[in-house]
Short mmCIF file of C-alpha atoms in Angstrom, two decimals:
data_model
loop_
_atom_site.label_atom_id
_atom_site.label_comp_id
_atom_site.label_asym_id
_atom_site.label_seq_id
_atom_site.Cartn_x
_atom_site.Cartn_y
_atom_site.Cartn_z
CA UNK T 30 -111.78 60.58 -109.05
CA UNK T 31 -114.85 62.70 -108.33
CA UNK T 32 -117.14 59.67 -108.60
CA UNK T 33 -114.91 57.70 -106.22
CA UNK T 34 -114.88 60.55 -103.72
CA UNK T 35 -118.67 60.94 -103.79
CA UNK T 36 -119.15 57.17 -103.45
CA UNK T 37 -116.92 57.15 -100.36
CA UNK T 38 -118.80 60.10 -98.87
CA UNK T 39 -122.14 58.44 -99.61
CA UNK T 40 -121.07 55.31 -97.72
CA UNK T 41 -120.05 57.47 -94.76
CA UNK T 42 -123.34 59.40 -94.83
CA UNK T 43 -125.38 56.19 -94.86
CA UNK T 44 -123.60 54.78 -91.79
CA UNK T 45 -125.53 55.20 -88.49
CA UNK T 46 -124.47 58.07 -86.27
CA UNK T 47 -125.71 61.22 -84.51
CA UNK T 48 -126.74 62.83 -87.82
CA UNK T 49 -128.97 59.88 -88.70
CA UNK T 50 -130.52 59.85 -85.23
CA UNK T 51 -131.16 63.60 -85.34
CA UNK T 52 -132.82 63.63 -88.78
CA UNK T 53 -134.91 60.56 -87.98
CA UNK T 54 -136.25 61.97 -84.74
CA UNK T 55 -136.86 65.42 -86.26
CA UNK T 56 -138.83 63.94 -89.16
CA UNK T 57 -140.95 61.74 -86.89
CA UNK T 58 -141.44 64.07 -83.92
CA UNK T 59 -141.95 67.35 -85.77
CA UNK T 60 -142.82 67.18 -89.46
CA UNK T 61 -141.60 66.12 -92.87
CA UNK T 62 -140.66 69.72 -93.63
CA UNK T 63 -138.61 69.92 -90.45
CA UNK T 64 -136.93 66.65 -91.41
CA UNK T 65 -136.06 68.03 -94.84
CA UNK T 66 -134.78 71.26 -93.23
CA UNK T 67 -132.57 69.10 -91.01
CA UNK T 68 -131.39 67.18 -94.09
CA UNK T 69 -130.40 70.47 -95.75
CA UNK T 70 -128.54 71.37 -92.55
CA UNK T 71 -126.64 68.08 -92.80
CA UNK T 72 -125.76 68.95 -96.40
CA UNK T 73 -124.46 72.35 -95.27
CA UNK T 74 -122.36 70.69 -92.58
CA UNK T 75 -120.97 68.26 -95.15
CA UNK T 76 -120.02 71.16 -97.43
CA UNK T 77 -118.26 72.85 -94.50
CA UNK T 78 -116.07 69.84 -93.80
CA UNK T 79 -115.62 69.24 -97.52
CA UNK T 80 -114.24 72.77 -97.88
CA UNK T 81 -111.92 72.20 -94.92
CA UNK T 82 -110.70 68.99 -96.50
CA UNK T 83 -110.04 70.65 -99.87
CA UNK T 84 -108.19 73.48 -98.16
CA UNK T 85 -105.94 70.99 -96.41
CA UNK T 86 -107.12 71.91 -92.91
CA UNK T 87 -107.13 68.22 -92.00
CA UNK T 88 -103.33 68.29 -92.17
CA UNK T 89 -103.30 71.23 -89.73
CA UNK T 90 -105.62 69.38 -87.36
CA UNK T 91 -103.44 66.28 -87.53
CA UNK T 92 -100.37 68.34 -86.57
CA UNK T 93 -101.99 70.77 -84.12
CA UNK T 94 -103.17 68.19 -81.60
CA UNK T 95 -104.42 70.79 -79.12
CA UNK T 96 -106.76 72.27 -81.75
CA UNK T 97 -108.10 68.86 -82.68
CA UNK T 98 -108.58 68.08 -78.99
CA UNK T 99 -110.47 71.35 -78.48
CA UNK T 100 -112.79 70.50 -81.39
CA UNK T 101 -113.39 67.06 -79.89
CA UNK T 102 -114.28 68.57 -76.52
CA UNK T 103 -116.65 71.10 -78.11
CA UNK T 104 -118.31 68.39 -80.20
CA UNK T 105 -118.61 66.04 -77.21
CA UNK T 106 -120.16 68.72 -75.01
CA UNK T 107 -122.65 69.64 -77.74
CA UNK T 108 -123.76 66.03 -78.15
CA UNK T 109 -124.10 65.66 -74.38
CA UNK T 110 -126.25 68.81 -74.28
CA UNK T 111 -128.41 67.37 -77.05
CA UNK T 112 -128.67 64.06 -75.16
CA UNK T 113 -129.74 65.78 -71.92
CA UNK T 114 -132.31 67.87 -73.81
CA UNK T 115 -133.81 64.73 -75.39
CA UNK T 116 -133.93 62.95 -72.03
CA UNK T 117 -135.50 65.89 -70.19
CA UNK T 118 -138.26 66.38 -72.78
CA UNK T 119 -138.92 62.66 -73.34
CA UNK T 120 -142.10 62.72 -71.26
CA UNK T 121 -143.37 66.03 -72.71
CA UNK T 122 -146.20 66.07 -75.21
CA UNK T 123 -145.58 67.38 -78.71
CA UNK T 124 -147.45 70.59 -79.49
CA UNK T 125 -147.51 71.51 -83.17
CA UNK T 126 -148.29 75.17 -83.76
CA UNK T 127 -150.54 76.23 -86.63
CA UNK T 128 -149.03 79.74 -86.75
CA UNK T 129 -146.91 80.30 -89.92
CA UNK T 130 -144.21 82.30 -88.11
CA UNK T 131 -143.86 79.57 -85.48
CA UNK T 132 -143.41 76.98 -88.22
CA UNK T 133 -140.78 79.12 -89.94
CA UNK T 134 -138.83 79.34 -86.69
CA UNK T 135 -139.16 75.59 -86.32
CA UNK T 136 -137.67 75.00 -89.77
CA UNK T 137 -134.81 77.39 -89.05
CA UNK T 138 -134.11 75.71 -85.71
CA UNK T 139 -134.16 72.26 -87.34
CA UNK T 140 -131.68 73.45 -89.97
CA UNK T 141 -129.29 75.06 -87.47
CA UNK T 142 -129.35 72.17 -84.99
CA UNK T 143 -128.77 69.69 -87.82
CA UNK T 144 -125.81 71.66 -89.15
CA UNK T 145 -124.38 71.87 -85.62
CA UNK T 146 -124.89 68.14 -85.15
CA UNK T 147 -123.13 67.39 -88.43
CA UNK T 148 -120.22 69.64 -87.47
CA UNK T 149 -119.99 68.31 -83.90
CA UNK T 150 -117.69 65.49 -85.01
CA UNK T 151 -114.25 66.91 -85.90
CA UNK T 152 -113.21 63.50 -87.23
CA UNK T 153 -115.25 64.38 -90.32
CA UNK T 154 -112.55 66.88 -91.33
CA UNK T 155 -109.95 64.13 -91.14
CA UNK T 156 -112.17 61.68 -93.01
CA UNK T 157 -112.90 64.15 -95.81
CA UNK T 158 -109.24 65.11 -95.99
CA UNK T 159 -108.16 61.46 -96.16
CA UNK T 160 -110.64 60.75 -98.97
CA UNK T 161 -109.44 63.78 -100.93
CA UNK T 162 -105.81 62.86 -100.35
CA UNK T 163 -106.48 59.37 -101.69
CA UNK T 164 -108.21 60.49 -104.89
CA UNK T 165 -107.02 64.03 -105.66
CA UNK T 166 -103.60 65.43 -106.67
CA UNK T 167 -101.53 67.42 -104.19
CA UNK T 168 -102.40 70.69 -105.94
CA UNK T 169 -106.17 70.87 -106.15
CA UNK T 170 -107.44 72.88 -109.16
CA UNK T 171 -110.03 75.58 -108.48
CA UNK T 172 -112.74 73.82 -110.48
CA UNK T 173 -112.65 71.03 -107.88
CA UNK T 174 -114.26 73.35 -105.34
CA UNK T 175 -116.99 74.35 -107.81
CA UNK T 176 -117.79 70.71 -108.63
CA UNK T 177 -117.17 68.80 -105.41
CA UNK T 178 -118.77 71.08 -102.81
CA UNK T 179 -122.23 71.22 -104.47
CA UNK T 180 -121.96 67.47 -105.17
CA UNK T 181 -121.18 66.79 -101.50
CA UNK T 182 -124.22 68.85 -100.54
CA UNK T 183 -126.42 66.84 -102.91
CA UNK T 184 -125.12 63.51 -101.58
CA UNK T 185 -125.45 64.42 -97.88
CA UNK T 186 -128.72 66.35 -98.14
CA UNK T 187 -130.16 63.84 -100.62
CA UNK T 188 -129.53 60.86 -98.34
CA UNK T 189 -130.95 62.56 -95.26
CA UNK T 190 -133.94 63.87 -97.21
CA UNK T 191 -134.70 60.27 -98.13
CA UNK T 192 -134.39 59.37 -94.43
CA UNK T 193 -136.69 62.26 -93.47
CA UNK T 194 -139.36 61.32 -96.03
CA UNK T 195 -139.24 57.66 -95.01
CA UNK T 196 -139.54 58.26 -91.28
CA UNK T 197 -142.12 61.06 -91.49
CA UNK T 198 -144.72 58.77 -93.05
CA UNK T 199 -147.84 57.93 -91.05
CA UNK T 200 -146.86 54.56 -89.58
CA UNK T 201 -143.48 55.60 -88.09
CA UNK T 202 -145.08 58.80 -86.77
CA UNK T 203 -147.88 56.93 -85.00
CA UNK T 204 -145.37 54.50 -83.51
CA UNK T 205 -143.25 57.39 -82.27
CA UNK T 206 -146.18 59.24 -80.70
CA UNK T 207 -147.13 56.05 -78.90
CA UNK T 208 -143.64 55.31 -77.61
CA UNK T 209 -142.20 58.86 -77.56
CA UNK T 210 -140.61 58.60 -74.12
CA UNK T 211 -138.80 55.37 -74.98
CA UNK T 212 -137.63 56.58 -78.40
CA UNK T 213 -136.38 59.93 -77.07
CA UNK T 214 -134.47 58.30 -74.23
CA UNK T 215 -132.85 55.82 -76.65
CA UNK T 216 -131.88 58.70 -78.95
CA UNK T 217 -130.54 60.57 -75.93
CA UNK T 218 -128.44 57.59 -74.86
CA UNK T 219 -127.00 57.25 -78.39
CA UNK T 220 -126.15 60.96 -78.58
CA UNK T 221 -124.73 60.92 -75.06
CA UNK T 222 -122.60 57.84 -75.74
CA UNK T 223 -121.15 59.45 -78.86
CA UNK T 224 -120.46 62.64 -76.92
CA UNK T 225 -118.72 60.72 -74.12
CA UNK T 226 -116.70 58.84 -76.72
CA UNK T 227 -115.45 62.14 -78.17
CA UNK T 228 -114.57 63.45 -74.70
CA UNK T 229 -112.73 60.24 -73.80
CA UNK T 230 -110.82 60.46 -77.08
CA UNK T 231 -109.86 64.05 -76.22
CA UNK T 232 -108.76 63.02 -72.70
CA UNK T 233 -106.60 60.23 -74.09
CA UNK T 234 -105.01 62.67 -76.53
#
């Protein structure tokens, strides 16, 4: 059951979405270390929704429609904010600081923004809960938390670390620096479209 759950989560992690866009741009535009910090943030976000799924919170969200709608609105607004930020800074030059404390703050910011991006989609709680419901018994033993949550972190963070390492190599970085404005605006459009989609879903609810 655990293998089946992790395989399902891995497929979901590998599918394109705001998390993929965020890690890719962070790795290319900032640094490989920032990309890996973002990947760890994605893993932390995955663990958060994994814990919610194991605790059965997805059932609460399915019943409490107003709460689910509020999470959709919050997630949609966050993605729109991220999209506007990308669009506004698309024409700005990248300045990489050589100061150690500045780099530490950059890594922390990359981690926090990545975790927020991962948690901006409340559907993840439903997806995780559905996967657990399909493969786990109704009464989840305590050891499941100890095994599944670290494994979810490894799957999510491992995949996005691979993405970060791939896209932080020299050729993608040079291409990005050359076409930064275009890439950032495309990333902004993708983030914005996903945010609008969440808000429309909330409005329809």
